[in-house]
PDB file of C-alpha atoms in Angstrom:
ATOM      1  CA  UNK A   1      10.047  -8.839 -18.922  1.00 64.00           C
ATOM      2  CA  UNK A   2       7.920  -8.838 -22.124  1.00 66.00           C
ATOM      3  CA  UNK A   3      11.066  -9.281 -24.224  1.00 69.00           C
ATOM      4  CA  UNK A   4      12.183 -12.226 -22.085  1.00 71.00           C
ATOM      5  CA  UNK A   5       8.840 -13.997 -22.424  1.00 70.00           C
ATOM      6  CA  UNK A   6       8.850 -13.364 -26.177  1.00 70.00           C
ATOM      7  CA  UNK A   7      12.321 -14.810 -26.848  1.00 71.00           C
ATOM      8  CA  UNK A   8      12.177 -17.807 -24.504  1.00 70.00           C
ATOM      9  CA  UNK A   9      10.198 -19.973 -26.986  1.00 70.00           C
ATOM     10  CA  UNK A  10      12.881 -19.201 -29.570  1.00 69.00           C
ATOM     11  CA  UNK A  11      15.841 -20.016 -27.333  1.00 70.00           C
ATOM     12  CA  UNK A  12      14.360 -23.051 -25.570  1.00 68.00           C
ATOM     13  CA  UNK A  13      12.945 -26.227 -27.027  1.00 70.00           C
ATOM     14  CA  UNK A  14       9.351 -27.153 -26.332  1.00 70.00           C
ATOM     15  CA  UNK A  15      10.215 -29.840 -23.788  1.00 68.00           C
ATOM     16  CA  UNK A  16      12.234 -27.536 -21.543  1.00 69.00           C
ATOM     17  CA  UNK A  17      10.127 -24.400 -21.958  1.00 72.00           C
ATOM     18  CA  UNK A  18       8.059 -25.038 -18.832  1.00 71.00           C
ATOM     19  CA  UNK A  19      11.230 -25.602 -16.761  1.00 70.00           C
ATOM     20  CA  UNK A  20      12.800 -22.352 -17.950  1.00 71.00           C
ATOM     21  CA  UNK A  21       9.598 -20.452 -17.200  1.00 70.00           C
ATOM     22  CA  UNK A  22       9.682 -21.960 -13.707  1.00 68.00           C
ATOM     23  CA  UNK A  23      13.158 -20.533 -13.013  1.00 69.00           C
ATOM     24  CA  UNK A  24      11.938 -17.515 -11.101  1.00 57.00           C
ATOM     25  CA  UNK A  25      14.785 -14.997 -10.854  1.00 63.00           C
ATOM     26  CA  UNK A  26      12.522 -12.528  -9.042  1.00 61.00           C
ATOM     27  CA  UNK A  27      11.885 -15.041  -6.281  1.00 58.00           C
ATOM     28  CA  UNK A  28      15.569 -15.913  -6.015  1.00 64.00           C
ATOM     29  CA  UNK A  29      16.467 -12.250  -5.722  1.00 68.00           C
ATOM     30  CA  UNK A  30      13.777 -11.712  -3.080  1.00 62.00           C
ATOM     31  CA  UNK A  31      15.088 -14.552  -0.925  1.00 61.00           C
ATOM     32  CA  UNK A  32      18.849 -14.383  -1.353  1.00 66.00           C
ATOM     33  CA  UNK A  33      19.041 -10.736  -2.438  1.00 69.00           C
ATOM     34  CA  UNK A  34      17.314  -9.500   0.708  1.00 64.00           C
ATOM     35  CA  UNK A  35      19.539 -11.654   2.926  1.00 64.00           C
ATOM     36  CA  UNK A  36      22.696 -10.579   1.102  1.00 72.00           C
ATOM     37  CA  UNK A  37      21.676  -6.902   1.258  1.00 71.00           C
ATOM     38  CA  UNK A  38      21.103  -7.079   5.006  1.00 65.00           C
ATOM     39  CA  UNK A  39      24.520  -8.674   5.500  1.00 71.00           C
ATOM     40  CA  UNK A  40      26.259  -6.115   3.296  1.00 77.00           C
ATOM     41  CA  UNK A  41      24.572  -3.224   5.101  1.00 74.00           C
ATOM     42  CA  UNK A  42      26.332  -4.281   8.263  1.00 76.00           C
ATOM     43  CA  UNK A  43      29.757  -3.746   6.653  1.00 82.00           C
ATOM     44  CA  UNK A  44      29.059  -1.180   3.904  1.00 81.00           C
ATOM     45  CA  UNK A  45      27.057   1.997   3.413  1.00 83.00           C
ATOM     46  CA  UNK A  46      23.867   2.296   1.378  1.00 82.00           C
ATOM     47  CA  UNK A  47      25.759   4.444  -1.145  1.00 86.00           C
ATOM     48  CA  UNK A  48      28.272   1.643  -1.670  1.00 86.00           C
ATOM     49  CA  UNK A  49      25.461  -0.874  -2.267  1.00 84.00           C
ATOM     50  CA  UNK A  50      23.923   1.371  -4.921  1.00 88.00           C
ATOM     51  CA  UNK A  51      27.310   1.562  -6.644  1.00 90.00           C
ATOM     52  CA  UNK A  52      27.550  -2.240  -6.591  1.00 86.00           C
ATOM     53  CA  UNK A  53      24.046  -2.494  -8.085  1.00 84.00           C
ATOM     54  CA  UNK A  54      24.981  -0.002 -10.814  1.00 91.00           C
ATOM     55  CA  UNK A  55      28.133  -1.960 -11.609  1.00 91.00           C
ATOM     56  CA  UNK A  56      26.079  -5.174 -11.824  1.00 85.00           C
ATOM     57  CA  UNK A  57      23.668  -3.539 -14.303  1.00 87.00           C
ATOM     58  CA  UNK A  58      26.618  -2.442 -16.460  1.00 92.00           C
ATOM     59  CA  UNK A  59      27.978  -5.995 -16.527  1.00 91.00           C
ATOM     60  CA  UNK A  60      24.518  -7.321 -17.398  1.00 82.00           C
ATOM     61  CA  UNK A  61      24.254  -4.826 -20.251  1.00 85.00           C
ATOM     62  CA  UNK A  62      27.635  -5.909 -21.647  1.00 89.00           C
ATOM     63  CA  UNK A  63      26.617  -9.569 -21.537  1.00 83.00           C
ATOM     64  CA  UNK A  64      23.319  -8.785 -23.284  1.00 79.00           C
ATOM     65  CA  UNK A  65      25.256  -7.360 -26.258  1.00 80.00           C
ATOM     66  CA  UNK A  66      26.681 -10.807 -26.967  1.00 77.00           C
ATOM     67  CA  UNK A  67      23.308 -12.539 -26.645  1.00 72.00           C
ATOM     68  CA  UNK A  68      22.257 -13.829 -30.044  1.00 71.00           C
ATOM     69  CA  UNK A  69      18.602 -14.644 -30.681  1.00 66.00           C
ATOM     70  CA  UNK A  70      17.854 -16.691 -33.802  1.00 64.00           C
ATOM     71  CA  UNK A  71      15.384 -14.942 -36.048  1.00 63.00           C
ATOM     72  CA  UNK A  72      12.509 -17.048 -37.283  1.00 57.00           C
ATOM     73  CA  UNK A  73      10.672 -15.821 -40.369  1.00 54.00           C
ATOM     74  CA  UNK A  74       7.056 -16.839 -40.033  1.00 52.00           C
ATOM     75  CA  UNK A  75       5.628 -15.190 -43.115  1.00 52.00           C
ATOM     76  CA  UNK A  76       7.902 -13.279 -45.463  1.00 48.00           C
ATOM     77  CA  UNK A  77       5.039 -11.599 -47.275  1.00 49.00           C
ATOM     78  CA  UNK A  78       3.392 -10.375 -44.087  1.00 51.00           C
ATOM     79  CA  UNK A  79       4.165  -6.761 -43.223  1.00 50.00           C
ATOM     80  CA  UNK A  80       5.197  -5.842 -39.729  1.00 55.00           C
ATOM     81  CA  UNK A  81       2.132  -5.490 -37.527  1.00 56.00           C
ATOM     82  CA  UNK A  82       1.555  -2.343 -35.559  1.00 67.00           C
ATOM     83  CA  UNK A  83       0.862  -2.546 -31.862  1.00 66.00           C
ATOM     84  CA  UNK A  84      -2.839  -1.723 -32.189  1.00 72.00           C
ATOM     85  CA  UNK A  85      -3.306  -4.545 -34.692  1.00 70.00           C
ATOM     86  CA  UNK A  86      -3.002  -7.134 -31.931  1.00 73.00           C
ATOM     87  CA  UNK A  87      -6.343  -6.113 -30.424  1.00 76.00           C
ATOM     88  CA  UNK A  88      -8.509  -7.750 -33.138  1.00 77.00           C
ATOM     89  CA  UNK A  89      -6.439 -10.916 -32.739  1.00 73.00           C
ATOM     90  CA  UNK A  90      -6.893 -10.887 -28.986  1.00 73.00           C
ATOM     91  CA  UNK A  91     -10.636 -10.286 -29.262  1.00 74.00           C
ATOM     92  CA  UNK A  92     -11.133 -13.148 -31.740  1.00 75.00           C
ATOM     93  CA  UNK A  93      -9.093 -15.840 -29.976  1.00 74.00           C
ATOM     94  CA  UNK A  94     -10.915 -17.194 -26.937  1.00 74.00           C
ATOM     95  CA  UNK A  95      -7.748 -18.819 -25.615  1.00 72.00           C
ATOM     96  CA  UNK A  96      -6.007 -15.430 -25.387  1.00 76.00           C
ATOM     97  CA  UNK A  97      -9.046 -13.924 -23.656  1.00 77.00           C
ATOM     98  CA  UNK A  98      -8.876 -16.765 -21.158  1.00 76.00           C
ATOM     99  CA  UNK A  99      -5.174 -16.121 -20.553  1.00 77.00           C
ATOM    100  CA  UNK A 100      -5.824 -12.459 -19.768  1.00 79.00           C
ATOM    101  CA  UNK A 101      -8.797 -13.262 -17.532  1.00 78.00           C
ATOM    102  CA  UNK A 102      -6.988 -15.953 -15.545  1.00 80.00           C
ATOM    103  CA  UNK A 103      -3.860 -13.862 -15.030  1.00 81.00           C
ATOM    104  CA  UNK A 104      -5.644 -10.837 -13.543  1.00 80.00           C
ATOM    105  CA  UNK A 105      -7.249 -12.081 -10.316  1.00 77.00           C
ATOM    106  CA  UNK A 106      -4.085 -13.356  -8.545  1.00 81.00           C
ATOM    107  CA  UNK A 107      -2.761  -9.801  -8.835  1.00 82.00           C
ATOM    108  CA  UNK A 108      -5.247  -8.810  -6.118  1.00 80.00           C
ATOM    109  CA  UNK A 109      -3.026 -10.502  -3.545  1.00 82.00           C
ATOM    110  CA  UNK A 110       0.369 -10.082  -5.197  1.00 82.00           C
ATOM    111  CA  UNK A 111       0.014  -6.301  -5.514  1.00 84.00           C
ATOM    112  CA  UNK A 112      -0.399  -5.915  -1.753  1.00 85.00           C
ATOM    113  CA  UNK A 113       2.005  -8.655  -0.704  1.00 83.00           C
ATOM    114  CA  UNK A 114       4.469  -6.326   1.047  1.00 81.00           C
ATOM    115  CA  UNK A 115       1.633  -4.503   2.817  1.00 85.00           C
ATOM    116  CA  UNK A 116       0.253  -7.809   4.093  1.00 87.00           C
ATOM    117  CA  UNK A 117       3.660  -8.922   5.351  1.00 83.00           C
ATOM    118  CA  UNK A 118       4.142  -5.641   7.221  1.00 83.00           C
ATOM    119  CA  UNK A 119       0.632  -5.876   8.672  1.00 84.00           C
ATOM    120  CA  UNK A 120       1.252  -9.435   9.885  1.00 83.00           C
ATOM    121  CA  UNK A 121       4.649  -8.467  11.281  1.00 78.00           C
ATOM    122  CA  UNK A 122       3.315  -5.671  13.504  1.00 79.00           C
ATOM    123  CA  UNK A 123       4.312  -6.279  17.099  1.00 73.00           C
ATOM    124  CA  UNK A 124       6.392  -9.337  16.226  1.00 73.00           C
ATOM    125  CA  UNK A 125      10.131  -9.906  16.159  1.00 69.00           C
ATOM    126  CA  UNK A 126      12.128  -8.459  13.270  1.00 64.00           C
ATOM    127  CA  UNK A 127      13.112 -11.895  11.987  1.00 71.00           C
ATOM    128  CA  UNK A 128       9.465 -12.886  11.568  1.00 76.00           C
ATOM    129  CA  UNK A 129       9.015 -10.852   8.369  1.00 75.00           C
ATOM    130  CA  UNK A 130      12.118 -12.444   6.866  1.00 74.00           C
ATOM    131  CA  UNK A 131      10.728 -15.883   7.705  1.00 80.00           C
ATOM    132  CA  UNK A 132       7.492 -15.105   5.849  1.00 80.00           C
ATOM    133  CA  UNK A 133       9.391 -14.020   2.738  1.00 77.00           C
ATOM    134  CA  UNK A 134      11.528 -17.142   2.971  1.00 79.00           C
ATOM    135  CA  UNK A 135       8.530 -19.467   3.349  1.00 83.00           C
ATOM    136  CA  UNK A 136       6.717 -17.966   0.368  1.00 80.00           C
ATOM    137  CA  UNK A 137       9.837 -17.831  -1.804  1.00 78.00           C
ATOM    138  CA  UNK A 138      10.988 -21.344  -0.911  1.00 81.00           C
ATOM    139  CA  UNK A 139       7.492 -22.663  -1.691  1.00 85.00           C
ATOM    140  CA  UNK A 140       7.590 -21.031  -5.128  1.00 81.00           C
ATOM    141  CA  UNK A 141      10.981 -22.608  -5.825  1.00 80.00           C
ATOM    142  CA  UNK A 142       9.760 -25.997  -4.593  1.00 83.00           C
ATOM    143  CA  UNK A 143       6.753 -25.795  -6.894  1.00 83.00           C
ATOM    144  CA  UNK A 144       9.039 -24.850  -9.787  1.00 77.00           C
ATOM    145  CA  UNK A 145      10.890 -28.149  -9.322  1.00 78.00           C
ATOM    146  CA  UNK A 146       7.735 -30.215  -9.834  1.00 79.00           C
ATOM    147  CA  UNK A 147       5.838 -28.059 -12.330  1.00 78.00           C
ATOM    148  CA  UNK A 148       7.241 -29.945 -15.329  1.00 75.00           C
ATOM    149  CA  UNK A 149       5.869 -33.218 -13.939  1.00 77.00           C
ATOM    150  CA  UNK A 150       2.495 -31.560 -13.470  1.00 74.00           C
ATOM    151  CA  UNK A 151       2.653 -30.242 -17.036  1.00 71.00           C
ATOM    152  CA  UNK A 152       3.370 -33.745 -18.375  1.00 72.00           C
ATOM    153  CA  UNK A 153       0.864 -35.612 -16.220  1.00 73.00           C
ATOM    154  CA  UNK A 154      -2.207 -33.424 -16.651  1.00 70.00           C
ATOM    155  CA  UNK A 155      -3.323 -32.688 -20.201  1.00 66.00           C
ATOM    156  CA  UNK A 156      -5.938 -30.117 -19.217  1.00 71.00           C
ATOM    157  CA  UNK A 157      -3.672 -27.204 -18.412  1.00 75.00           C
ATOM    158  CA  UNK A 158      -6.503 -24.693 -17.987  1.00 76.00           C
ATOM    159  CA  UNK A 159      -8.045 -26.870 -15.297  1.00 79.00           C
ATOM    160  CA  UNK A 160      -4.693 -27.036 -13.504  1.00 82.00           C
ATOM    161  CA  UNK A 161      -4.504 -23.234 -13.639  1.00 83.00           C
ATOM    162  CA  UNK A 162      -7.991 -22.951 -12.176  1.00 83.00           C
ATOM    163  CA  UNK A 163      -7.182 -25.432  -9.399  1.00 86.00           C
ATOM    164  CA  UNK A 164      -4.047 -23.490  -8.409  1.00 88.00           C
ATOM    165  CA  UNK A 165      -6.111 -20.318  -8.609  1.00 85.00           C
ATOM    166  CA  UNK A 166      -8.567 -21.846  -6.129  1.00 88.00           C
ATOM    167  CA  UNK A 167      -5.731 -22.944  -3.825  1.00 90.00           C
ATOM    168  CA  UNK A 168      -4.493 -19.344  -3.760  1.00 89.00           C
ATOM    169  CA  UNK A 169      -7.977 -18.291  -2.676  1.00 88.00           C
ATOM    170  CA  UNK A 170      -7.983 -20.870   0.133  1.00 90.00           C
ATOM    171  CA  UNK A 171      -4.533 -19.653   1.191  1.00 89.00           C
ATOM    172  CA  UNK A 172      -5.837 -16.110   1.513  1.00 88.00           C
ATOM    173  CA  UNK A 173      -8.772 -17.290   3.608  1.00 89.00           C
ATOM    174  CA  UNK A 174      -6.348 -19.086   5.935  1.00 88.00           C
ATOM    175  CA  UNK A 175      -4.361 -15.858   6.320  1.00 86.00           C
ATOM    176  CA  UNK A 176      -7.418 -14.229   7.877  1.00 84.00           C
ATOM    177  CA  UNK A 177      -6.630 -16.232  11.036  1.00 81.00           C
ATOM    178  CA  UNK A 178      -3.815 -14.359  12.757  1.00 71.00           C
ATOM    179  CA  UNK A 179      -2.001 -17.374  14.147  1.00 77.00           C
ATOM    180  CA  UNK A 180       1.615 -18.260  13.493  1.00 78.00           C
ATOM    181  CA  UNK A 181       0.983 -21.735  12.093  1.00 82.00           C
ATOM    182  CA  UNK A 182      -1.949 -20.796   9.848  1.00 84.00           C
ATOM    183  CA  UNK A 183      -0.002 -17.804   8.547  1.00 85.00           C
ATOM    184  CA  UNK A 184       2.941 -20.052   7.667  1.00 85.00           C
ATOM    185  CA  UNK A 185       0.599 -22.579   6.046  1.00 88.00           C
ATOM    186  CA  UNK A 186      -1.176 -19.824   4.108  1.00 88.00           C
ATOM    187  CA  UNK A 187       2.071 -18.419   2.718  1.00 88.00           C
ATOM    188  CA  UNK A 188       3.259 -21.930   1.852  1.00 89.00           C
ATOM    189  CA  UNK A 189       0.030 -22.777   0.033  1.00 90.00           C
ATOM    190  CA  UNK A 190       0.105 -19.526  -1.887  1.00 88.00           C
ATOM    191  CA  UNK A 191       3.768 -19.995  -2.816  1.00 86.00           C
ATOM    192  CA  UNK A 192       3.247 -23.547  -4.082  1.00 88.00           C
ATOM    193  CA  UNK A 193       0.100 -22.636  -6.015  1.00 88.00           C
ATOM    194  CA  UNK A 194       1.631 -19.530  -7.555  1.00 86.00           C
ATOM    195  CA  UNK A 195       4.850 -21.397  -8.306  1.00 84.00           C
ATOM    196  CA  UNK A 196       2.840 -23.788 -10.482  1.00 85.00           C
ATOM    197  CA  UNK A 197       0.390 -21.194 -11.790  1.00 86.00           C
ATOM    198  CA  UNK A 198       2.881 -18.680 -13.189  1.00 83.00           C
ATOM    199  CA  UNK A 199       5.109 -20.941 -15.359  1.00 83.00           C
ATOM    200  CA  UNK A 200       2.064 -22.849 -16.606  1.00 83.00           C
ATOM    201  CA  UNK A 201       0.389 -19.581 -17.590  1.00 83.00           C
ATOM    202  CA  UNK A 202       3.487 -18.307 -19.375  1.00 82.00           C
ATOM    203  CA  UNK A 203       3.983 -21.602 -21.219  1.00 81.00           C
ATOM    204  CA  UNK A 204       0.318 -21.722 -22.205  1.00 80.00           C
ATOM    205  CA  UNK A 205       0.555 -18.126 -23.454  1.00 80.00           C
ATOM    206  CA  UNK A 206       3.736 -18.773 -25.436  1.00 80.00           C
ATOM    207  CA  UNK A 207       2.130 -21.748 -27.160  1.00 78.00           C
ATOM    208  CA  UNK A 208      -1.309 -20.264 -27.805  1.00 78.00           C
ATOM    209  CA  UNK A 209      -0.405 -16.731 -28.866  1.00 79.00           C
ATOM    210  CA  UNK A 210       0.832 -16.490 -32.500  1.00 78.00           C
ATOM    211  CA  UNK A 211       4.655 -16.216 -32.462  1.00 77.00           C
ATOM    212  CA  UNK A 212       4.671 -13.100 -34.650  1.00 76.00           C
ATOM    213  CA  UNK A 213       2.892 -11.084 -31.944  1.00 77.00           C
ATOM    214  CA  UNK A 214       4.619 -12.523 -28.861  1.00 78.00           C
ATOM    215  CA  UNK A 215       6.469  -9.298 -28.078  1.00 77.00           C
ATOM    216  CA  UNK A 216       3.406  -7.088 -28.504  1.00 81.00           C
ATOM    217  CA  UNK A 217       1.153  -9.441 -26.558  1.00 81.00           C
ATOM    218  CA  UNK A 218       3.459  -9.730 -23.543  1.00 81.00           C
ATOM    219  CA  UNK A 219       4.041  -5.968 -23.600  1.00 83.00           C
ATOM    220  CA  UNK A 220       0.267  -5.436 -23.589  1.00 84.00           C
ATOM    221  CA  UNK A 221      -0.198  -8.006 -20.814  1.00 84.00           C
ATOM    222  CA  UNK A 222       2.539  -6.359 -18.733  1.00 84.00           C
ATOM    223  CA  UNK A 223       0.845  -2.967 -19.108  1.00 86.00           C
ATOM    224  CA  UNK A 224      -2.450  -4.453 -17.926  1.00 85.00           C
ATOM    225  CA  UNK A 225      -0.765  -6.225 -15.005  1.00 85.00           C
ATOM    226  CA  UNK A 226       1.095  -3.108 -13.856  1.00 86.00           C
ATOM    227  CA  UNK A 227      -2.014  -0.959 -14.108  1.00 89.00           C
ATOM    228  CA  UNK A 228      -4.111  -3.427 -12.107  1.00 87.00           C
ATOM    229  CA  UNK A 229      -1.371  -3.803  -9.491  1.00 87.00           C
ATOM    230  CA  UNK A 230      -1.102  -0.053  -8.948  1.00 89.00           C
ATOM    231  CA  UNK A 231      -4.880   0.325  -8.626  1.00 90.00           C
ATOM    232  CA  UNK A 232      -5.119  -2.666  -6.284  1.00 88.00           C
ATOM    233  CA  UNK A 233      -2.225  -1.382  -4.176  1.00 88.00           C
ATOM    234  CA  UNK A 234      -4.101   1.853  -3.506  1.00 90.00           C
ATOM    235  CA  UNK A 235      -7.374   0.041  -2.801  1.00 90.00           C
ATOM    236  CA  UNK A 236      -5.665  -2.464  -0.487  1.00 89.00           C
ATOM    237  CA  UNK A 237      -4.000   0.309   1.502  1.00 89.00           C
ATOM    238  CA  UNK A 238      -7.349   2.057   1.966  1.00 90.00           C
ATOM    239  CA  UNK A 239      -9.119  -1.217   2.786  1.00 89.00           C
ATOM    240  CA  UNK A 240      -6.568  -2.136   5.453  1.00 88.00           C
ATOM    241  CA  UNK A 241      -7.367   1.119   7.244  1.00 88.00           C
ATOM    242  CA  UNK A 242     -11.134   0.874   6.791  1.00 90.00           C
ATOM    243  CA  UNK A 243     -12.024  -2.800   7.348  1.00 90.00           C
ATOM    244  CA  UNK A 244      -8.841  -4.322   8.774  1.00 88.00           C
ATOM    245  CA  UNK A 245      -6.526  -7.114   7.712  1.00 87.00           C
ATOM    246  CA  UNK A 246      -8.683 -10.126   8.633  1.00 88.00           C
ATOM    247  CA  UNK A 247     -11.785  -8.959   6.767  1.00 90.00           C
ATOM    248  CA  UNK A 248      -9.726  -7.945   3.752  1.00 90.00           C
ATOM    249  CA  UNK A 249      -8.180 -11.422   3.549  1.00 89.00           C
ATOM    250  CA  UNK A 250     -11.623 -13.007   3.690  1.00 90.00           C
ATOM    251  CA  UNK A 251     -12.833 -10.677   0.943  1.00 89.00           C
ATOM    252  CA  UNK A 252      -9.844 -11.369  -1.300  1.00 88.00           C
ATOM    253  CA  UNK A 253     -10.148 -15.120  -0.746  1.00 89.00           C
ATOM    254  CA  UNK A 254     -13.835 -15.059  -1.680  1.00 90.00           C
ATOM    255  CA  UNK A 255     -13.046 -12.968  -4.786  1.00 86.00           C
ATOM    256  CA  UNK A 256     -10.434 -15.514  -5.862  1.00 85.00           C
ATOM    257  CA  UNK A 257     -12.824 -18.441  -5.454  1.00 88.00           C
ATOM    258  CA  UNK A 258     -15.643 -16.596  -7.193  1.00 87.00           C
ATOM    259  CA  UNK A 259     -13.242 -15.761 -10.019  1.00 82.00           C
ATOM    260  CA  UNK A 260     -12.677 -19.481 -10.634  1.00 82.00           C
ATOM    261  CA  UNK A 261     -16.437 -19.994 -10.920  1.00 83.00           C
ATOM    262  CA  UNK A 262     -16.836 -17.011 -13.257  1.00 81.00           C
ATOM    263  CA  UNK A 263     -14.144 -18.296 -15.624  1.00 78.00           C
ATOM    264  CA  UNK A 264     -15.643 -21.789 -15.612  1.00 76.00           C
ATOM    265  CA  UNK A 265     -19.109 -20.499 -16.473  1.00 76.00           C
ATOM    266  CA  UNK A 266     -17.854 -17.898 -18.967  1.00 71.00           C
ATOM    267  CA  UNK A 267     -15.709 -20.178 -21.085  1.00 62.00           C
ATOM    268  CA  UNK A 268     -17.531 -23.436 -20.311  1.00 60.00           C
ATOM    269  CA  UNK A 269     -15.984 -26.875 -20.081  1.00 51.00           C
ATOM    270  CA  UNK A 270     -16.364 -27.511 -23.808  1.00 45.00           C
ATOM    271  CA  UNK A 271     -14.192 -24.540 -24.687  1.00 50.00           C
ATOM    272  CA  UNK A 272     -11.698 -25.348 -21.968  1.00 52.00           C
ATOM    273  CA  UNK A 273     -11.252 -28.806 -23.471  1.00 50.00           C
ATOM    274  CA  UNK A 274     -10.785 -27.330 -26.932  1.00 47.00           C
ATOM    275  CA  UNK A 275      -8.288 -24.694 -25.804  1.00 49.00           C
ATOM    276  CA  UNK A 276      -6.100 -26.912 -23.623  1.00 48.00           C
ATOM    277  CA  UNK A 277      -2.491 -27.459 -24.563  1.00 44.00           C
ATOM    278  CA  UNK A 278      -1.575 -31.052 -25.203  1.00 44.00           C
ATOM    279  CA  UNK A 279       0.919 -32.549 -22.783  1.00 40.00           C
ATOM    280  CA  UNK A 280       4.623 -32.601 -23.636  1.00 39.00           C
ATOM    281  CA  UNK A 281       5.706 -36.008 -24.756  1.00 39.00           C
TER     282      UNK A 281
END
């Protein structure tokens, strides 16, 4: 994943970068991959499916050999930076600090997504869980189709990120009501908000972070994300047993909304205006 985010600005032009970031292969695999796997399990064994997956990885590896990435020399005199040398750059650039801060809080919900779906699906029909995955995934894909228009229309990209962040918080609050319709609405809201939030964040990162440290930055960000997700997964599992699903959703929703306020007060509107990416012409 870090390598993909690092090479996308090289392979794609600036106008189409947001669209390519919005093409969410993970979401596609979660929707259609899960359906296809269930269908194949009815006619094939689990061992056979693992062999098919292995064969697919081999084909992917062969194709990657023929992938050519143009090399852009930014500064010929500059020596190759070591990984630890990105930390002073990150600490000095407020825009990069903002990227890291904004990207962390949504992980509170994403890390426990499967646990929440299983908790909601208790006592309900088997197809209900599949419907929830479909609603969330389809909402992400729908948002990906309009994210480029949002990117062009609104010049203040940080404010758009904060608004979608707040919508995710509202979605989590709505999930605290264990009704079918509010659950569907909550998953839809979260999917749409996250479908806009993620490609905008990646595009903002790719344009604000110096190109010569793209690989190291996204590797560092991935390490932070994975660490937070593992910690949150443990805490969410414990919290579900201790305080229950409804109270946990209320707590996570409040944390999301408070996080928006903290970022606004920490970086202030003046800095947000200075750090915004200009719209694509």
